[in-house]
Amino acid sequence: MVATTHTELLSAQEWSLLKEHLGLPPRQAEIANFIMHGKSDKQIARELGISLPTVRTHMTRLFRKLDLNDRVELVLHVFTCMREHPEICG
């Protein structure tokens, strides 16, 4: 489980609504959470107890699903989504 939550950026309810809006499966949502908190691939692997190649597979699928290229685009996508869909942020 993720050691920190999106409480610094979003409430638990906002993050839940955002994950649903983006259509993220649970593991991809966890990976996105770690990326939003600036965690490296190695840190994510260690926190989730999975291998580095598995983390990268999840990241590749996450980026492909959202038509993104990298972490920076993911962060920008999340904040753009929040701006375009204010109902997510209450």
XYZ file of N, CA, C and O in Angstrom:
360
model
N 0.848 -1.185 0.000
C 0.000 0.000 0.000
C 0.887 1.239 0.000
O 1.989 1.226 0.490
N 0.374 2.317 -0.530
C 1.122 3.552 -0.653
C 1.319 4.173 0.721
O 0.383 4.327 1.492
N 2.561 4.541 0.999
C 2.893 5.103 2.295
C 2.292 6.494 2.477
O 1.847 6.847 3.549
N 2.310 7.278 1.407
C 1.698 8.603 1.480
C 0.474 8.608 0.588
O 0.320 7.758 -0.269
N -0.387 9.567 0.820
C -1.599 9.662 0.010
C -1.585 10.972 -0.754
O -0.689 11.781 -0.591
N -2.595 11.185 -1.550
C -2.702 12.415 -2.316
C -3.246 13.559 -1.464
O -3.654 14.569 -2.011
N -3.232 13.427 -0.160
C -3.818 14.476 0.666
C -3.118 15.801 0.459
O -3.732 16.841 0.615
N -1.828 15.795 0.081
C -1.138 17.051 -0.162
C -1.672 17.724 -1.422
O -1.681 18.923 -1.535
N -2.084 16.920 -2.393
C -2.546 17.441 -3.670
C -4.066 17.394 -3.786
O -4.673 18.328 -4.290
N -4.631 16.287 -3.390
C -6.069 16.040 -3.506
C -6.559 15.320 -2.268
O -5.803 14.579 -1.647
N -7.818 15.511 -1.957
C -8.390 14.726 -0.872
C -8.544 13.289 -1.352
O -8.481 13.013 -2.558
N -8.773 12.373 -0.436
C -8.981 10.970 -0.803
C -10.169 10.838 -1.742
O -10.123 10.071 -2.716
N -11.222 11.593 -1.505
C -12.403 11.546 -2.359
C -12.082 12.091 -3.754
O -12.496 11.517 -4.760
N -11.352 13.192 -3.829
C -10.973 13.753 -5.126
C -10.113 12.768 -5.921
O -10.329 12.570 -7.111
N -9.137 12.144 -5.242
C -8.272 11.176 -5.924
C -9.103 9.987 -6.406
O -8.917 9.505 -7.511
N -10.033 9.541 -5.591
C -10.899 8.425 -5.983
C -11.716 8.782 -7.224
O -11.822 7.986 -8.165
N -12.291 9.975 -7.247
C -13.066 10.419 -8.406
C -12.178 10.567 -9.639
O -12.578 10.209 -10.748
N -10.976 11.081 -9.439
C -10.057 11.252 -10.558
C -9.634 9.910 -11.137
O -9.630 9.733 -12.359
N -9.313 8.946 -10.278
C -8.947 7.600 -10.747
C -10.086 7.003 -11.560
O -9.865 6.415 -12.615
N -11.298 7.175 -11.062
C -12.467 6.649 -11.766
C -12.652 7.350 -13.109
O -12.898 6.708 -14.123
N -12.518 8.673 -13.098
C -12.675 9.446 -14.329
C -11.642 9.017 -15.383
O -11.960 8.925 -16.561
N -10.421 8.765 -14.945
C -9.363 8.358 -15.862
C -9.460 6.880 -16.235
O -8.786 6.426 -17.154
N -10.270 6.137 -15.498
C -10.441 4.717 -15.781
C -9.219 3.887 -15.433
O -8.898 2.928 -16.132
N -8.557 4.241 -14.336
C -7.330 3.537 -13.965
C -7.620 2.300 -13.132
O -8.314 2.383 -12.119
N -7.049 1.159 -13.536
C -7.127 -0.027 -12.685
C -6.326 0.227 -11.396
O -5.478 1.126 -11.359
N -6.566 -0.554 -10.359
C -5.918 -0.304 -9.067
C -4.389 -0.171 -9.120
O -3.827 0.757 -8.539
N -3.705 -1.074 -9.806
C -2.236 -1.013 -9.812
C -1.736 0.210 -10.573
O -0.803 0.869 -10.143
N -2.378 0.540 -11.681
C -1.971 1.736 -12.420
C -2.227 2.988 -11.588
O -1.444 3.938 -11.625
N -3.300 2.985 -10.823
C -3.581 4.116 -9.936
C -2.499 4.248 -8.874
O -2.074 5.358 -8.549
N -2.045 3.120 -8.329
C -0.957 3.165 -7.345
C 0.311 3.732 -7.969
O 0.989 4.567 -7.365
N 0.622 3.264 -9.171
C 1.817 3.752 -9.866
C 1.683 5.256 -10.106
O 2.623 6.025 -9.855
N 0.520 5.694 -10.574
C 0.288 7.124 -10.805
C 0.459 7.912 -9.511
O 1.055 8.995 -9.513
N -0.028 7.378 -8.409
C 0.102 8.026 -7.100
C 1.572 8.240 -6.768
O 1.986 9.332 -6.391
N 2.368 7.208 -6.934
C 3.802 7.329 -6.653
C 4.470 8.332 -7.578
O 5.305 9.123 -7.147
N 4.109 8.310 -8.852
C 4.686 9.261 -9.802
C 4.327 10.687 -9.400
O 5.178 11.585 -9.429
N 3.080 10.902 -9.002
C 2.645 12.231 -8.563
C 3.436 12.714 -7.359
O 3.561 13.913 -7.140
N 3.976 11.771 -6.599
C 4.773 12.123 -5.430
C 6.268 12.095 -5.712
O 7.082 12.139 -4.790
N 6.640 11.995 -6.996
C 8.042 12.101 -7.380
C 8.888 10.882 -7.097
O 10.119 10.984 -7.048
N 8.278 9.725 -6.901
C 9.036 8.504 -6.604
C 9.701 7.963 -7.864
O 9.143 8.028 -8.956
N 10.888 7.409 -7.701
C 11.605 6.775 -8.809
C 11.047 5.379 -9.051
O 10.331 4.825 -8.212
N 11.423 4.801 -10.188
C 10.993 3.432 -10.491
C 11.441 2.479 -9.386
O 10.684 1.608 -8.960
N 12.675 2.633 -8.933
C 13.204 1.751 -7.880
C 12.430 1.921 -6.575
O 12.138 0.939 -5.893
N 12.099 3.142 -6.231
C 11.329 3.389 -5.007
C 9.940 2.766 -5.115
O 9.443 2.180 -4.148
N 9.326 2.896 -6.280
C 7.996 2.319 -6.487
C 8.069 0.800 -6.345
O 7.248 0.193 -5.651
N 9.059 0.195 -6.985
C 9.222 -1.266 -6.913
C 9.388 -1.715 -5.466
O 8.750 -2.675 -5.021
N 10.218 -1.014 -4.728
C 10.475 -1.371 -3.332
C 9.209 -1.213 -2.495
O 8.857 -2.105 -1.716
N 8.495 -0.106 -2.656
C 7.280 0.146 -1.879
C 6.191 -0.886 -2.154
O 5.463 -1.280 -1.251
N 6.055 -1.287 -3.437
C 5.001 -2.225 -3.808
C 5.435 -3.675 -3.716
O 4.611 -4.585 -3.862
N 6.730 -3.904 -3.505
C 7.230 -5.273 -3.415
C 7.160 -6.010 -4.743
O 6.869 -7.206 -4.769
N 7.391 -5.266 -5.823
C 7.386 -5.871 -7.162
C 8.706 -5.553 -7.849
O 9.465 -4.688 -7.393
N 8.983 -6.246 -8.942
C 10.253 -6.042 -9.637
C 10.229 -4.739 -10.441
O 9.168 -4.219 -10.807
N 11.431 -4.246 -10.730
C 11.572 -3.046 -11.532
C 10.961 -3.210 -12.927
O 10.236 -2.308 -13.384
N 11.185 -4.339 -13.615
C 10.521 -4.514 -14.910
C 8.987 -4.496 -14.813
O 8.318 -3.990 -15.718
N 8.448 -5.003 -13.713
C 6.990 -4.984 -13.536
C 6.493 -3.552 -13.369
O 5.467 -3.173 -13.941
N 7.224 -2.741 -12.615
C 6.868 -1.323 -12.469
C 6.851 -0.666 -13.838
O 5.908 0.043 -14.194
N 7.879 -0.931 -14.615
C 7.979 -0.298 -15.935
C 6.884 -0.779 -16.884
O 6.389 -0.006 -17.709
N 6.487 -2.027 -16.743
C 5.364 -2.529 -17.550
C 4.081 -1.791 -17.189
O 3.335 -1.354 -18.073
N 3.831 -1.629 -15.894
C 2.639 -0.894 -15.456
C 2.693 0.555 -15.945
O 1.679 1.106 -16.387
N 3.868 1.170 -15.876
C 4.004 2.550 -16.329
C 3.742 2.655 -17.830
O 3.043 3.565 -18.281
N 4.292 1.732 -18.599
C 4.084 1.724 -20.045
C 2.602 1.614 -20.367
O 2.070 2.351 -21.211
N 1.910 0.721 -19.679
C 0.471 0.553 -19.904
C -0.315 1.792 -19.483
O -1.271 2.189 -20.152
N 0.086 2.390 -18.378
C -0.562 3.612 -17.894
C -0.394 4.733 -18.919
O -1.363 5.391 -19.292
N 0.838 4.932 -19.379
C 1.090 5.996 -20.348
C 0.353 5.728 -21.656
O -0.209 6.636 -22.264
N 0.347 4.474 -22.097
C -0.344 4.125 -23.338
C -1.848 4.370 -23.186
O -2.485 4.928 -24.077
N -2.397 3.953 -22.063
C -3.836 4.108 -21.816
C -4.254 5.575 -21.904
O -5.309 5.897 -22.451
N -3.413 6.452 -21.367
C -3.747 7.877 -21.329
C -3.140 8.656 -22.493
O -3.254 9.882 -22.544
N -2.475 7.929 -23.416
C -1.825 8.535 -24.580
C -0.798 9.583 -24.149
O -0.798 10.722 -24.627
N 0.062 9.177 -23.229
C 1.116 10.045 -22.701
C 2.476 9.428 -23.000
O 2.578 8.240 -23.281
N 3.520 10.254 -22.877
C 4.872 9.770 -23.159
C 5.740 9.574 -21.927
O 6.677 8.791 -21.956
N 5.466 10.312 -20.863
C 6.353 10.235 -19.707
C 5.679 10.756 -18.443
O 4.509 11.135 -18.454
N 6.459 10.790 -17.374
C 5.958 11.208 -16.058
C 5.454 12.647 -16.047
O 4.446 12.959 -15.421
N 6.207 13.521 -16.707
C 5.830 14.935 -16.722
C 4.467 15.093 -17.377
O 3.604 15.813 -16.863
N 4.266 14.398 -18.501
C 2.963 14.468 -19.159
C 1.862 13.914 -18.263
O 0.741 14.419 -18.280
N 2.167 12.894 -17.461
C 1.164 12.350 -16.540
C 0.741 13.403 -15.522
O -0.450 13.619 -15.300
N 1.709 14.065 -14.914
C 1.400 15.092 -13.911
C 0.579 16.211 -14.548
O -0.443 16.639 -13.994
N 0.997 16.658 -15.724
C 0.253 17.708 -16.412
C -1.147 17.243 -16.774
O -2.116 18.006 -16.648
N -1.269 16.000 -17.189
C -2.573 15.439 -17.543
C -3.509 15.434 -16.329
O -4.689 15.786 -16.440
N -2.996 15.027 -15.187
C -3.816 14.989 -13.967
C -4.318 16.382 -13.612
O -5.509 16.586 -13.361
N -3.419 17.366 -13.638
C -3.839 18.719 -13.279
C -4.750 19.334 -14.331
O -5.684 20.068 -14.009
N -4.526 19.022 -15.600
C -5.418 19.487 -16.662
C -6.804 18.886 -16.487
O -7.822 19.578 -16.619
N -6.841 17.601 -16.170
C -8.113 16.919 -15.946
C -8.872 17.579 -14.793
O -10.074 17.803 -14.881
N -8.162 17.909 -13.737
C -8.795 18.558 -12.589
C -9.370 19.914 -12.983
O -10.459 20.283 -12.560
N -8.643 20.646 -13.820
C -9.097 21.970 -14.243
C -10.306 21.872 -15.169
O -11.244 22.655 -15.073
N -10.261 20.892 -16.080
C -11.344 20.732 -17.056
C -12.595 20.095 -16.464
O -13.676 20.193 -17.043
N -12.435 19.427 -15.324
C -13.560 18.745 -14.679
C -13.627 19.163 -13.200
O -13.295 18.389 -12.314
N -14.056 20.380 -12.939
C -14.063 20.886 -11.564
C -14.930 20.086 -10.611
O -14.723 20.126 -9.399
N -15.875 19.303 -11.152
C -16.711 18.479 -10.272
C -15.875 17.446 -9.529
O -16.269 16.972 -8.461
N -14.712 17.093 -10.064
C -13.821 16.145 -9.391
C -13.296 16.758 -8.096
O -13.132 16.085 -7.092
N -13.036 18.039 -8.138
C -12.451 18.719 -6.984
C -13.490 19.387 -6.101
O -13.172 20.294 -5.343
N -14.703 18.909 -6.187
C -15.746 19.364 -5.287
C -16.248 20.713 -5.646
O -16.881 21.420 -5.037
